[in-house]
């Protein structure tokens, strides 16, 4: 599928918020089934997969610390099986949507196919798993059952975290300790790097996650800057998301049942409560919705891109310099 | 073993940490106001285990109901204190120290243990099972014992091989031998080290001596109460036992959470009293089950929030089972703080009841005042 | 005891920091004693800690409830920092200005308070007290948010004088009333409550409409005082100098009687306190200068076995010897465990028992806490594969003679010295195991456990309970 030549970017408005503390507590990743939303959580309030629906109803939990101790990423396949990477046990665990354990693979080590803190995960176009092998400073591609296919990024990376694969099977890796994104071709050749250390536009402070949508737009979860940055397919900075959350449905119900909480909310600064607080993982779907696990605030913030795809003949050719005179 | 004719009364405390939702423990299942306020979090009438025409047990409290039906459970309805503090820590503190108006470092059971054993002769007069001593049992100069694992209690517990552990303990004993003239703190360390060795030696007999046909359900509270039974039946002179079950802070997910907690609790308490009965050791034991506060009257769509008045239970063969005090009103104009159950009996009155009518001690100095008591014990 | 240079420097690092592994000690000891003191009192000379990995692997640090994890992070910092006195000063002020979680249950403000102590701990008393007066956690803890112009609340005003600066007997009830009036309107921004999205931070607010701007008389001075003026006057008082110096002395040098007795119990070493007061008055309460004086003094260098380790020192110091809880956390390592270990020994960081803080010295020890202290330390050396133990093992060389085993081990985990009874008991174990061959991998593996047992015995001693 060819990418659109260019976009008329109408906007990227806030769409909705899901979850609340003690339900989607400390979320680190998110995946989608036909009806359910799966939220991977890690931390003192629960290390498990929380199942909710689009009505923000709590449907219970799957998995838990007997299956994974330091879960990092979640993938949901077409049969709605759930795949979780575990940085403490150096494994990748699969369970079905009822939480039945199906399979675990992964052995600690630095040899080919071995793992040392597997973290970010993404499917490629064939359904294989591209997996960030953090402490080995590389990315490896595996079949669903853990058979090693490819090693990428040796020599380039320092403690990589999130990974993403675009429609053309390019691989994007969060080079965490180097504050940048590295893009590799399907064959593992370095194509592009994006970003440097800092807090300005196009700069990152220990980013955690990357996502690419069907326009080729690149999203970077700039974790310690508490924001998500959007770049076009060439890596040009477009905009940042700092957070614009409203109350989730469950949050509204909660507050309405609590007279004191209602009063305190009336006394406090609401703007603060909208912002992202240490976002962990970002995912995009085919409807150009952006999902941000707003870790520190125990919720998912969702945004939806509003853009019109342009063909080459609709838009003037590229210009080398800026101009002031416009009509 | 002991030749005393009358067994000393023993008091077991089970703390439900996090604030148990009394409204869904002993449920006013015929009161429409219950269903009005618990639109999400109600137990349907058909699931409730009725204890009379207005109140019923949570469906998972079956084994507890069994004890109630045998006349062994006094339900203390509406326990609390004025202007309840909704903080877990401070709320628990208030229950532990009997001083709602000021922060104190002296626990009410610390005072009680001191009364029971004024010279501090037996470090096992009061025992806590769990990690870290609850404030209720602390008082400077009053020795109490805290056991996280009864099967492996004492110094050097990390050394698993028995002979090596004994060797290490012997060296420890030599190292902590009375040194002459090395200073008061060194001397104090020596004394304390030797006290710890002695206490561990005494308590060691409990697991060795214990045999029972009762198989406790596998849960942390079951394990703790089994430890209580093992020490109690070993006759080591323990008068106060303390343990706790956590997880009652059900702001969210109360529906799936609370049943699991009740299931464990009800089974454990039932097993415990069956065990004591088997050992003919239940005549002199009562148990208090309490929580630091009740929860809000209205649910929040997923759980309930910190409230005020709640409920407690006194359990045991000497207890005259039944309902005590008044179930707090669900009428809106009688809500505490505009959203909570109002307490109908002060917890210090229940402590006083236990202190005076069970342990034979003067209550006022310990609970810091005079509070209304109930009469929950059988008269012989 | 000052004769052994390395041992003296180890003593300095235990008191001004949390001890050191042998490798760290030897590295630092390349400098002279006075130079080490200068490095300690100038933490800014060293890079701050890399928290990237613990923030990645302990996500609890990224939401603001569960103070235990944040208290654990603090101990992790004590273990790994290159600026040990910075953390030690934060702990010092936490002892003096004890603020507990149990009242507010609001973690962001508690974290911010410790961060303030970390930043201003070595500055001067005026800055420390002004920052404290504007600290939201303290403000709520002592009810100054309820101190209104038309309805003063004296809790903060009273404790500021009694527990935080001058000590009882040095001011009148009227001084308390007037000080309290000066702090009316000092409050904090209402943070959004815990549910549904977790805690949010707060910050200091001066509400002029709620401030009593009228005339006050405080400690003999009269004016339209605001809170800063009160702090200014407090800092000029000799009583403040004495009170703060006694606190520094009991924390860094020698256990004093418990604080609440100070109005009737004179210092154990009045000359030392007098000299410290002199430095305090000359430097307008400059903490760095006072500590420079203390660490270089003879009374400090001679103060061995005069101070019982607080639980935090015991936990951090022991872990430093094992090399666990490193900058990159081991798989599954949880920071809350560090908090829990110190907590069961009687020191729940960020949750002290009352505003009076912890009772220290021999009051740290009772049957239960001694049991916890000994078992904790013993358990850390149960694992012979920790980096710290492997380092100790490698430093023992190819062979250890039975006669040398006690001495070598005492040297490597301190150096510390022990009394005769202790030495004899340890030697009985050394005699029993005999000479130990460490020359081959197999022999090392076999004998590692015996060395580890010797270290377990050493960390069980009475002497190890002292800082």
Short mmCIF file of N, CA, C and O in Angstrom, two decimals, chain A residues 209-246:
data_model
loop_
_atom_site.label_atom_id
_atom_site.label_comp_id
_atom_site.label_asym_id
_atom_site.label_seq_id
_atom_site.Cartn_x
_atom_site.Cartn_y
_atom_site.Cartn_z
N UNK A 209 8.76 4.78 23.85
CA UNK A 209 7.93 4.05 22.90
C UNK A 209 7.85 4.81 21.59
O UNK A 209 7.99 6.03 21.55
N UNK A 210 7.62 4.05 20.52
CA UNK A 210 7.46 4.66 19.20
C UNK A 210 6.32 3.94 18.49
O UNK A 210 6.06 2.76 18.74
N UNK A 211 5.59 4.69 17.65
CA UNK A 211 4.51 4.09 16.87
C UNK A 211 4.51 4.76 15.49
O UNK A 211 4.97 5.89 15.34
N UNK A 212 4.03 4.04 14.51
CA UNK A 212 3.96 4.58 13.15
C UNK A 212 2.56 4.28 12.61
O UNK A 212 2.08 3.15 12.72
N UNK A 213 1.89 5.29 12.04
CA UNK A 213 0.55 5.03 11.53
C UNK A 213 0.58 4.78 10.03
O UNK A 213 1.65 4.77 9.40
N UNK A 214 -0.59 4.60 9.43
CA UNK A 214 -0.66 4.23 8.02
C UNK A 214 -0.36 5.38 7.06
O UNK A 214 -0.33 5.19 5.86
N UNK A 215 -0.16 6.57 7.62
CA UNK A 215 0.38 7.66 6.80
C UNK A 215 1.90 7.71 6.85
O UNK A 215 2.50 8.57 6.23
N UNK A 216 2.46 6.84 7.69
CA UNK A 216 3.91 6.90 7.89
C UNK A 216 4.32 7.89 8.95
O UNK A 216 5.51 8.08 9.23
N UNK A 217 3.35 8.54 9.58
CA UNK A 217 3.66 9.48 10.68
C UNK A 217 4.29 8.71 11.85
O UNK A 217 3.84 7.61 12.19
N UNK A 218 5.28 9.35 12.44
CA UNK A 218 6.02 8.69 13.53
C UNK A 218 5.68 9.39 14.85
O UNK A 218 5.77 10.62 14.94
N UNK A 219 5.29 8.61 15.83
CA UNK A 219 4.95 9.14 17.16
C UNK A 219 6.00 8.65 18.14
O UNK A 219 6.33 7.47 18.16
N UNK A 220 6.49 9.56 18.96
CA UNK A 220 7.50 9.17 19.95
C UNK A 220 7.00 9.54 21.34
O UNK A 220 6.62 10.69 21.60
N UNK A 221 7.00 8.56 22.20
CA UNK A 221 6.62 8.79 23.59
C UNK A 221 7.85 9.30 24.34
O UNK A 221 8.78 8.53 24.63
N UNK A 222 7.86 10.58 24.58
CA UNK A 222 9.02 11.27 25.16
C UNK A 222 8.83 11.28 26.67
O UNK A 222 8.47 12.29 27.28
N UNK A 223 9.11 10.13 27.25
CA UNK A 223 8.61 9.81 28.59
C UNK A 223 8.99 10.84 29.65
O UNK A 223 8.15 11.36 30.36
N UNK A 224 10.29 11.12 29.77
CA UNK A 224 10.67 12.01 30.87
C UNK A 224 10.46 13.48 30.55
O UNK A 224 10.68 14.33 31.40
N UNK A 225 10.03 13.79 29.34
CA UNK A 225 9.52 15.13 29.06
C UNK A 225 7.99 15.18 29.16
O UNK A 225 7.38 16.21 28.84
N UNK A 226 7.40 14.09 29.57
CA UNK A 226 5.95 14.03 29.77
C UNK A 226 5.15 14.49 28.55
O UNK A 226 4.23 15.30 28.65
N UNK A 227 5.52 13.96 27.39
CA UNK A 227 4.79 14.36 26.18
C UNK A 227 4.97 13.29 25.12
O UNK A 227 5.81 12.40 25.24
N UNK A 228 4.16 13.41 24.09
CA UNK A 228 4.31 12.59 22.90
C UNK A 228 4.57 13.55 21.74
O UNK A 228 3.90 14.58 21.62
N UNK A 229 5.55 13.23 20.93
CA UNK A 229 5.84 14.09 19.78
C UNK A 229 5.48 13.36 18.49
O UNK A 229 5.67 12.16 18.36
N UNK A 230 4.98 14.15 17.55
CA UNK A 230 4.59 13.62 16.25
C UNK A 230 5.52 14.16 15.17
O UNK A 230 5.79 15.37 15.12
N UNK A 231 5.99 13.26 14.31
CA UNK A 231 6.85 13.62 13.18
C UNK A 231 6.25 13.04 11.91
O UNK A 231 5.57 12.02 11.96
N UNK A 232 6.52 13.69 10.78
CA UNK A 232 6.04 13.07 9.54
C UNK A 232 7.02 11.99 9.11
O UNK A 232 8.03 11.73 9.77
N UNK A 233 6.72 11.37 7.99
CA UNK A 233 7.50 10.18 7.61
C UNK A 233 8.96 10.50 7.32
O UNK A 233 9.82 9.64 7.41
N UNK A 234 9.23 11.78 7.00
CA UNK A 234 10.63 12.15 6.80
C UNK A 234 11.32 12.54 8.12
O UNK A 234 12.50 12.87 8.13
N UNK A 235 10.54 12.54 9.19
CA UNK A 235 11.15 12.89 10.48
C UNK A 235 11.02 14.36 10.81
O UNK A 235 11.66 14.85 11.76
N UNK A 236 10.19 15.09 10.06
CA UNK A 236 9.99 16.51 10.37
C UNK A 236 9.01 16.63 11.54
O UNK A 236 7.96 16.01 11.54
N UNK A 237 9.37 17.48 12.48
CA UNK A 237 8.52 17.68 13.66
C UNK A 237 7.18 18.30 13.27
O UNK A 237 7.14 19.29 12.51
N UNK A 238 6.08 17.76 13.76
CA UNK A 238 4.76 18.30 13.45
C UNK A 238 4.12 18.96 14.68
O UNK A 238 3.75 20.11 14.65
N UNK A 239 3.99 18.19 15.76
CA UNK A 239 3.36 18.75 16.96
C UNK A 239 3.62 17.86 18.17
O UNK A 239 4.13 16.74 18.03
N UNK A 240 3.25 18.38 19.34
CA UNK A 240 3.40 17.61 20.58
C UNK A 240 2.07 17.46 21.28
O UNK A 240 1.20 18.32 21.16
N UNK A 241 1.94 16.37 22.02
CA UNK A 241 0.77 16.14 22.86
C UNK A 241 1.24 16.19 24.31
O UNK A 241 2.09 15.41 24.71
N UNK A 242 0.69 17.14 25.04
CA UNK A 242 1.08 17.26 26.45
C UNK A 242 0.01 16.71 27.38
O UNK A 242 0.23 16.54 28.57
N UNK A 243 -1.16 16.43 26.80
CA UNK A 243 -2.24 15.88 27.61
C UNK A 243 -3.41 16.85 27.65
O UNK A 243 -3.25 18.05 27.79
N UNK A 244 -4.58 16.26 27.49
CA UNK A 244 -5.79 17.07 27.45
C UNK A 244 -6.95 16.26 28.01
O UNK A 244 -8.09 16.41 27.60
N UNK A 245 -6.65 15.41 28.98
CA UNK A 245 -7.64 14.43 29.41
C UNK A 245 -8.86 15.08 30.05
O UNK A 245 -8.77 16.13 30.69
N UNK A 246 -9.98 14.45 29.87
CA UNK A 246 -11.16 14.78 30.66
C UNK A 246 -11.40 13.59 31.58
O UNK A 246 -10.67 12.59 31.52
#
